[in-house]
PDB file of C-alpha atoms in Angstrom:
ATOM      1  CA  MET A 869       0.000   0.000   0.000  1.00 46.00           C
ATOM      2  CA  LYS A 870       1.393   3.351  -0.995  1.00 51.00           C
ATOM      3  CA  LYS A 871      -1.480   5.552   0.101  1.00 59.00           C
ATOM      4  CA  MET A 872      -5.095   5.451   1.146  1.00 64.00           C
ATOM      5  CA  ILE A 873      -7.379   8.446   1.554  1.00 67.00           C
ATOM      6  CA  ALA A 874     -11.129   8.915   1.932  1.00 63.00           C
ATOM      7  CA  LEU A 875     -13.434  11.611   0.613  1.00 68.00           C
ATOM      8  CA  PHE A 876     -16.772  11.992   2.388  1.00 62.00           C
ATOM      9  CA  SER A 877     -19.823  13.979   1.382  1.00 65.00           C
ATOM     10  CA  LEU A 878     -22.632  14.567   3.853  1.00 60.00           C
ATOM     11  CA  ILE A 879     -25.865  15.610   2.213  1.00 55.00           C
ATOM     12  CA  ALA A 880     -28.847  17.154   3.992  1.00 48.00           C
ATOM     13  CA  LEU A 881     -31.943  16.292   2.015  1.00 43.00           C
ATOM     14  CA  SER A 882     -34.353  18.667   3.719  1.00 44.00           C
ATOM     15  CA  VAL A 883     -33.537  22.347   3.058  1.00 43.00           C
ATOM     16  CA  GLY A 884     -30.619  23.874   1.198  1.00 44.00           C
ATOM     17  CA  ALA A 885     -28.312  26.537   2.541  1.00 43.00           C
ATOM     18  CA  ASN A 886     -29.542  29.277   0.233  1.00 48.00           C
ATOM     19  CA  GLU A 887     -31.092  32.421   1.702  1.00 58.00           C
ATOM     20  CA  GLU A 888     -33.823  33.124  -0.842  1.00 78.00           C
ATOM     21  CA  PHE A 889     -36.934  35.128  -0.121  1.00 88.00           C
ATOM     22  CA  ARG A 890     -40.131  33.058   0.058  1.00 89.00           C
ATOM     23  CA  THR A 891     -43.785  33.732   0.699  1.00 94.00           C
ATOM     24  CA  PHE A 892     -44.870  33.040   4.271  1.00 93.00           C
ATOM     25  CA  THR A 893     -48.526  32.678   5.254  1.00 94.00           C
ATOM     26  CA  VAL A 894     -49.742  33.968   8.617  1.00 92.00           C
ATOM     27  CA  GLN A 895     -52.373  32.012  10.550  1.00 91.00           C
ATOM     28  CA  ASP A 896     -55.095  34.552   9.601  1.00 91.00           C
ATOM     29  CA  GLY A 897     -54.358  34.089   5.884  1.00 92.00           C
ATOM     30  CA  ARG A 898     -52.210  37.160   5.229  1.00 92.00           C
ATOM     31  CA  THR A 899     -48.933  36.654   3.346  1.00 92.00           C
ATOM     32  CA  LEU A 900     -45.564  38.322   3.276  1.00 91.00           C
ATOM     33  CA  LYS A 901     -42.371  37.721   1.356  1.00 93.00           C
ATOM     34  CA  ALA A 902     -39.314  37.381   3.581  1.00 93.00           C
ATOM     35  CA  LYS A 903     -36.278  35.295   4.395  1.00 91.00           C
ATOM     36  CA  ILE A 904     -35.206  33.789   7.717  1.00 91.00           C
ATOM     37  CA  LEU A 905     -32.257  35.381   9.473  1.00 90.00           C
ATOM     38  CA  LEU A 906     -32.250  33.594  12.816  1.00 88.00           C
ATOM     39  CA  PHE A 907     -34.168  30.945  14.735  1.00 86.00           C
ATOM     40  CA  ASP A 908     -33.965  30.707  18.539  1.00 84.00           C
ATOM     41  CA  GLU A 909     -34.735  27.120  19.494  1.00 79.00           C
ATOM     42  CA  ASN A 910     -35.017  28.087  23.171  1.00 82.00           C
ATOM     43  CA  THR A 911     -37.823  30.613  22.643  1.00 89.00           C
ATOM     44  CA  ASP A 912     -39.241  29.233  19.356  1.00 88.00           C
ATOM     45  CA  LYS A 913     -38.989  32.697  17.838  1.00 91.00           C
ATOM     46  CA  ILE A 914     -37.629  33.553  14.414  1.00 92.00           C
ATOM     47  CA  GLN A 915     -36.146  36.715  12.993  1.00 92.00           C
ATOM     48  CA  ILE A 916     -37.106  37.404   9.392  1.00 92.00           C
ATOM     49  CA  GLN A 917     -36.259  40.126   6.906  1.00 92.00           C
ATOM     50  CA  ARG A 918     -38.838  41.501   4.491  1.00 91.00           C
ATOM     51  CA  GLU A 919     -37.984  42.637   0.973  1.00 89.00           C
ATOM     52  CA  ASP A 920     -37.975  46.250   2.201  1.00 91.00           C
ATOM     53  CA  LYS A 921     -35.054  45.247   4.551  1.00 90.00           C
ATOM     54  CA  LYS A 922     -37.211  45.607   7.665  1.00 92.00           C
ATOM     55  CA  THR A 923     -36.637  42.849  10.251  1.00 92.00           C
ATOM     56  CA  LEU A 924     -39.265  41.235  12.457  1.00 91.00           C
ATOM     57  CA  THR A 925     -38.995  38.822  15.377  1.00 94.00           C
ATOM     58  CA  VAL A 926     -42.098  36.692  15.863  1.00 92.00           C
ATOM     59  CA  PRO A 927     -43.075  33.302  17.363  1.00 93.00           C
ATOM     60  CA  ILE A 928     -42.962  30.382  14.958  1.00 93.00           C
ATOM     61  CA  ALA A 929     -46.649  29.748  15.751  1.00 93.00           C
ATOM     62  CA  THR A 930     -47.460  32.974  13.860  1.00 92.00           C
ATOM     63  CA  PHE A 931     -47.178  31.113  10.579  1.00 93.00           C
ATOM     64  CA  SER A 932     -49.073  28.274   8.913  1.00 94.00           C
ATOM     65  CA  ASP A 933     -48.290  24.626   9.622  1.00 93.00           C
ATOM     66  CA  LYS A 934     -46.552  24.342   6.248  1.00 92.00           C
ATOM     67  CA  ASP A 935     -44.338  27.325   7.030  1.00 92.00           C
ATOM     68  CA  GLN A 936     -43.567  25.992  10.500  1.00 91.00           C
ATOM     69  CA  THR A 937     -42.353  22.749   8.910  1.00 88.00           C
ATOM     70  CA  TYR A 938     -40.159  24.753   6.549  1.00 89.00           C
ATOM     71  CA  ILE A 939     -38.746  26.776   9.444  1.00 89.00           C
ATOM     72  CA  LYS A 940     -37.888  23.624  11.396  1.00 84.00           C
ATOM     73  CA  LYS A 941     -36.136  22.170   8.347  1.00 82.00           C
ATOM     74  CA  TRP A 942     -34.286  25.442   7.873  1.00 85.00           C
ATOM     75  CA  ARG A 943     -33.126  25.215  11.475  1.00 83.00           C
ATOM     76  CA  ALA A 944     -31.978  21.628  10.926  1.00 80.00           C
ATOM     77  CA  SER A 945     -29.987  22.605   7.835  1.00 79.00           C
ATOM     78  CA  LYS A 946     -28.316  25.438   9.758  1.00 80.00           C
ATOM     79  CA  THR A 947     -27.432  23.034  12.547  1.00 77.00           C
ATOM     80  CA  PHE A 948     -25.980  20.667   9.974  1.00 74.00           C
ATOM     81  CA  LEU A 949     -23.734  23.393   8.556  1.00 72.00           C
ATOM     82  CA  SER A 950     -22.594  24.758  11.916  1.00 78.00           C
ATOM     83  CA  PRO A 951     -19.206  23.375  13.069  1.00 81.00           C
ATOM     84  CA  ALA A 952     -20.141  24.292  16.642  1.00 82.00           C
ATOM     85  CA  LYS A 953     -23.345  22.233  16.589  1.00 83.00           C
ATOM     86  CA  PHE A 954     -22.522  19.418  14.191  1.00 87.00           C
ATOM     87  CA  VAL A 955     -19.110  17.813  14.718  1.00 88.00           C
ATOM     88  CA  LEU A 956     -17.401  15.276  12.457  1.00 87.00           C
ATOM     89  CA  ASP A 957     -14.464  13.051  13.288  1.00 90.00           C
ATOM     90  CA  LEU A 958     -12.913  10.622  10.813  1.00 90.00           C
ATOM     91  CA  GLU A 959     -10.593   7.771  11.785  1.00 91.00           C
ATOM     92  CA  ARG A 960      -9.019   4.947   9.804  1.00 91.00           C
ATOM     93  CA  GLU A 961      -9.197   1.577  11.519  1.00 93.00           C
ATOM     94  CA  GLU A 962      -7.063  -1.479  10.814  1.00 94.00           C
ATOM     95  CA  ILE A 963      -9.323  -4.537  10.912  1.00 93.00           C
ATOM     96  CA  GLY A 964      -6.730  -7.305  10.900  1.00 94.00           C
ATOM     97  CA  THR A 965      -3.801  -8.893   9.083  1.00 95.00           C
ATOM     98  CA  THR A 966      -3.249 -12.378   7.675  1.00 95.00           C
ATOM     99  CA  LYS A 967      -0.094 -13.872   6.149  1.00 95.00           C
ATOM    100  CA  LYS A 968       0.290 -16.695   3.653  1.00 94.00           C
ATOM    101  CA  ASP A 969       3.368 -18.201   2.012  1.00 91.00           C
ATOM    102  CA  ILE A 970       3.242 -18.821  -1.744  1.00 87.00           C
ATOM    103  CA  GLU A 971       5.001 -22.111  -2.444  1.00 86.00           C
ATOM    104  CA  VAL A 972       6.111 -23.809  -5.669  1.00 81.00           C
ATOM    105  CA  ASP A 973       7.271 -27.424  -6.069  1.00 80.00           C
ATOM    106  CA  VAL A 974      10.256 -27.355  -8.408  1.00 71.00           C
ATOM    107  CA  GLY A 975      11.762 -30.688  -7.381  1.00 68.00           C
ATOM    108  CA  ASP A 976      10.797 -32.543 -10.551  1.00 58.00           C
ATOM    109  CA  GLU A 977      11.926 -29.671 -12.734  1.00 54.00           C
ATOM    110  CA  LEU A 978      15.544 -29.436 -11.516  1.00 52.00           C
ATOM    111  CA  SER A 979      17.728 -31.032 -14.138  1.00 48.00           C
ATOM    112  CA  ASP A 980      20.538 -31.772 -11.695  1.00 50.00           C
ATOM    113  CA  GLY A 981      18.214 -33.492  -9.183  1.00 49.00           C
ATOM    114  CA  GLY A 982      19.030 -30.941  -6.514  1.00 48.00           C
ATOM    115  CA  ARG A 983      16.679 -29.382  -4.005  1.00 45.00           C
ATOM    116  CA  ARG A 984      16.139 -25.759  -2.939  1.00 46.00           C
ATOM    117  CA  GLY A 985      15.228 -25.152   0.640  1.00 46.00           C
ATOM    118  CA  GLY A 986      12.367 -27.647   0.707  1.00 45.00           C
ATOM    119  CA  GLY A 987      14.048 -30.930   1.620  1.00 49.00           C
ATOM    120  CA  ASP A 988      12.999 -33.965  -0.410  1.00 52.00           C
ATOM    121  CA  SER A 989       9.772 -32.347  -1.565  1.00 62.00           C
ATOM    122  CA  GLY A 990      11.453 -29.688  -3.676  1.00 78.00           C
ATOM    123  CA  VAL A 991       8.956 -27.090  -2.401  1.00 85.00           C
ATOM    124  CA  ILE A 992      10.271 -23.551  -2.168  1.00 86.00           C
ATOM    125  CA  THR A 993       8.633 -20.396  -0.845  1.00 86.00           C
ATOM    126  CA  VAL A 994       8.667 -17.818  -3.610  1.00 82.00           C
ATOM    127  CA  ALA A 995       6.700 -15.079  -1.851  1.00 84.00           C
ATOM    128  CA  THR A 996       4.779 -14.126   1.286  1.00 91.00           C
ATOM    129  CA  ASP A 997       1.399 -12.405   1.076  1.00 90.00           C
ATOM    130  CA  LYS A 998       0.316 -10.034   3.817  1.00 92.00           C
ATOM    131  CA  ARG A 999      -3.328  -8.959   3.586  1.00 93.00           C
ATOM    132  CA  THR A1000      -4.493  -6.067   5.770  1.00 93.00           C
ATOM    133  CA  GLY A1001      -8.072  -4.844   5.995  1.00 93.00           C
ATOM    134  CA  TYR A1002      -8.932  -1.185   6.569  1.00 93.00           C
ATOM    135  CA  LYS A1003     -12.114   0.804   6.988  1.00 93.00           C
ATOM    136  CA  TYR A1004     -13.045   4.333   8.008  1.00 93.00           C
ATOM    137  CA  GLN A1005     -15.190   5.296  10.986  1.00 93.00           C
ATOM    138  CA  LEU A1006     -17.101   8.562  10.622  1.00 92.00           C
ATOM    139  CA  VAL A1007     -18.345   9.846  13.980  1.00 93.00           C
ATOM    140  CA  MET A1008     -21.125  12.450  13.790  1.00 91.00           C
ATOM    141  CA  GLU A1009     -22.149  14.401  16.881  1.00 92.00           C
ATOM    142  CA  ASN A1010     -25.295  16.511  17.008  1.00 90.00           C
ATOM    143  CA  LYS A1011     -24.742  19.037  19.789  1.00 88.00           C
ATOM    144  CA  SER A1012     -27.907  20.987  19.090  1.00 85.00           C
ATOM    145  CA  LYS A1013     -31.480  20.545  20.292  1.00 82.00           C
ATOM    146  CA  THR A1014     -32.618  19.974  16.713  1.00 82.00           C
ATOM    147  CA  PRO A1015     -33.052  16.461  15.253  1.00 85.00           C
ATOM    148  CA  LEU A1016     -31.365  15.903  11.894  1.00 84.00           C
ATOM    149  CA  ASN A1017     -33.585  13.888   9.567  1.00 83.00           C
ATOM    150  CA  ASN A1018     -33.194  12.652   5.996  1.00 80.00           C
ATOM    151  CA  VAL A1019     -29.399  12.755   5.980  1.00 83.00           C
ATOM    152  CA  SER A1020     -27.328  10.504   3.735  1.00 86.00           C
ATOM    153  CA  VAL A1021     -23.606   9.802   3.599  1.00 89.00           C
ATOM    154  CA  GLU A1022     -21.667   9.245   0.389  1.00 89.00           C
ATOM    155  CA  TYR A1023     -17.997   8.331   0.343  1.00 91.00           C
ATOM    156  CA  ARG A1024     -15.199   7.410  -2.019  1.00 90.00           C
ATOM    157  CA  VAL A1025     -11.967   5.822  -0.784  1.00 90.00           C
ATOM    158  CA  TYR A1026      -8.945   6.260  -3.037  1.00 89.00           C
ATOM    159  CA  TYR A1027      -5.956   3.969  -2.741  1.00 86.00           C
ATOM    160  CA  SER A1028      -2.880   2.928  -4.678  1.00 85.00           C
ATOM    161  CA  GLN A1029      -2.199  -0.798  -5.038  1.00 80.00           C
ATOM    162  CA  GLN A1030       0.771  -2.380  -6.778  1.00 80.00           C
ATOM    163  CA  LYS A1031       0.026  -5.029  -9.401  1.00 82.00           C
ATOM    164  CA  PRO A1032       2.581  -7.688 -10.430  1.00 80.00           C
ATOM    165  CA  VAL A1033       3.481  -7.678 -14.133  1.00 86.00           C
ATOM    166  CA  LEU A1034       6.021  -9.781 -16.007  1.00 87.00           C
ATOM    167  CA  ASP A1035       9.461  -8.201 -16.134  1.00 86.00           C
ATOM    168  CA  GLU A1036      10.253  -8.546 -19.817  1.00 85.00           C
ATOM    169  CA  GLN A1037      13.839  -7.350 -19.388  1.00 85.00           C
ATOM    170  CA  ALA A1038      14.613  -9.765 -16.548  1.00 83.00           C
ATOM    171  CA  ASN A1039      13.010 -12.700 -18.398  1.00 82.00           C
ATOM    172  CA  LYS A1040      14.768 -11.938 -21.686  1.00 85.00           C
ATOM    173  CA  GLY A1041      16.607 -15.004 -23.017  1.00 83.00           C
ATOM    174  CA  ARG A1042      14.852 -17.340 -20.579  1.00 84.00           C
ATOM    175  CA  ARG A1043      14.689 -20.995 -21.692  1.00 83.00           C
ATOM    176  CA  GLU A1044      11.310 -22.711 -21.806  1.00 81.00           C
ATOM    177  CA  ASP A1045      12.578 -25.525 -19.520  1.00 81.00           C
ATOM    178  CA  ASP A1046      13.959 -23.096 -16.915  1.00 82.00           C
ATOM    179  CA  PRO A1047      12.591 -24.417 -13.555  1.00 75.00           C
ATOM    180  CA  ARG A1048      12.869 -21.070 -11.835  1.00 76.00           C
ATOM    181  CA  PRO A1049       9.754 -18.889 -11.484  1.00 74.00           C
ATOM    182  CA  GLU A1050       9.408 -16.062 -13.960  1.00 82.00           C
ATOM    183  CA  ARG A1051      10.493 -12.631 -12.780  1.00 83.00           C
ATOM    184  CA  TYR A1052       7.865  -9.981 -12.055  1.00 83.00           C
ATOM    185  CA  MET A1053       7.913  -6.272 -11.315  1.00 83.00           C
ATOM    186  CA  ALA A1054       5.469  -4.003  -9.493  1.00 80.00           C
ATOM    187  CA  ASP A1055       3.183  -1.601 -11.355  1.00 84.00           C
ATOM    188  CA  ASP A1056       1.177   1.046  -9.454  1.00 85.00           C
ATOM    189  CA  VAL A1057      -2.591   0.986 -10.049  1.00 86.00           C
ATOM    190  CA  GLU A1058      -4.911   3.719  -8.760  1.00 88.00           C
ATOM    191  CA  ARG A1059      -8.229   2.406  -7.466  1.00 87.00           C
ATOM    192  CA  ALA A1060     -11.351   3.740  -5.776  1.00 89.00           C
ATOM    193  CA  ARG A1061     -14.186   2.311  -3.691  1.00 88.00           C
ATOM    194  CA  ALA A1062     -17.480   4.216  -3.535  1.00 90.00           C
ATOM    195  CA  ASP A1063     -20.634   3.623  -1.525  1.00 92.00           C
ATOM    196  CA  GLY A1064     -23.062   5.352   0.798  1.00 90.00           C
ATOM    197  CA  ALA A1065     -26.170   5.000   2.907  1.00 90.00           C
ATOM    198  CA  ARG A1066     -29.251   6.832   4.143  1.00 89.00           C
ATOM    199  CA  LEU A1067     -28.984   7.397   7.896  1.00 87.00           C
ATOM    200  CA  ASN A1068     -31.547   7.051  10.629  1.00 87.00           C
ATOM    201  CA  PRO A1069     -32.469  10.376  12.295  1.00 87.00           C
ATOM    202  CA  LEU A1070     -29.685  11.867  14.370  1.00 88.00           C
ATOM    203  CA  ASP A1071     -31.396  12.840  17.604  1.00 91.00           C
ATOM    204  CA  PRO A1072     -30.583  16.043  19.522  1.00 89.00           C
ATOM    205  CA  ILE A1073     -27.506  15.798  21.784  1.00 91.00           C
ATOM    206  CA  SER A1074     -26.494  12.429  20.376  1.00 93.00           C
ATOM    207  CA  THR A1075     -23.711  10.684  18.476  1.00 94.00           C
ATOM    208  CA  LYS A1076     -23.836   8.285  15.538  1.00 92.00           C
ATOM    209  CA  THR A1077     -21.035   6.280  13.914  1.00 93.00           C
ATOM    210  CA  PHE A1078     -20.949   5.328  10.240  1.00 92.00           C
ATOM    211  CA  SER A1079     -18.554   2.627   8.992  1.00 93.00           C
ATOM    212  CA  THR A1080     -17.374   2.190   5.423  1.00 92.00           C
ATOM    213  CA  ALA A1081     -16.911  -1.141   3.737  1.00 91.00           C
ATOM    214  CA  THR A1082     -13.613  -2.901   4.410  1.00 92.00           C
ATOM    215  CA  ILE A1083     -10.858  -2.542   1.825  1.00 90.00           C
ATOM    216  CA  THR A1084      -8.195  -5.267   1.851  1.00 90.00           C
ATOM    217  CA  LEU A1085      -4.718  -4.293   0.670  1.00 88.00           C
ATOM    218  CA  LEU A1086      -2.132  -6.861  -0.375  1.00 86.00           C
ATOM    219  CA  ASN A1087       1.568  -6.573   0.367  1.00 85.00           C
ATOM    220  CA  ARG A1088       3.536  -9.306  -1.427  1.00 81.00           C
ATOM    221  CA  SER A1089       7.170  -9.820  -0.475  1.00 83.00           C
ATOM    222  CA  ALA A1090       9.066 -11.891  -3.021  1.00 74.00           C
ATOM    223  CA  ASN A1091      11.896 -14.078  -1.786  1.00 70.00           C
TER     224      ASN A1091
END
């Protein structure tokens, strides 16, 4: 393994971060065009700005049920974008490692009847494979009093893995009856693993952990 990095994208599916003016409807049927400036979750009051730049602070209950739903989603999106209220921590975790020797029986192929490191069997170890699994843990902490609903996670893990290819130069002039294994060289290959998931609601003052799929990297040591 030469390198391994992860790129995460957290997407709120409720309300975007734009600050466009919209038409609000008051409980008595009147309407006004305004945009939200601030929502106080402790008092349930919002500060809005009309098109004439005048600001008003009113209870959320002033508006229709549809507008109240929009306001709550707006608050959730603001919580999602606030580094003080929504905290992310990403860690790479090593799952485990296994090793396996790659053996070749060349006893019958040796023209002089000799043996190489394998006793009477003629078995030699030509390489050792070390396989290590990795995954990323994304810890999300909602420090606000607002639940975060309809959130999905998308990720892409980039890594560089070496691939064995025949070494044409080293094998040049090789006889067909040569009992020795062919010579290989390492070639870097860039790869990526992408996936994602829709999350359950992230409750107020709570923490949730998301785990990526495991990526297994091979380290082959030739003898």
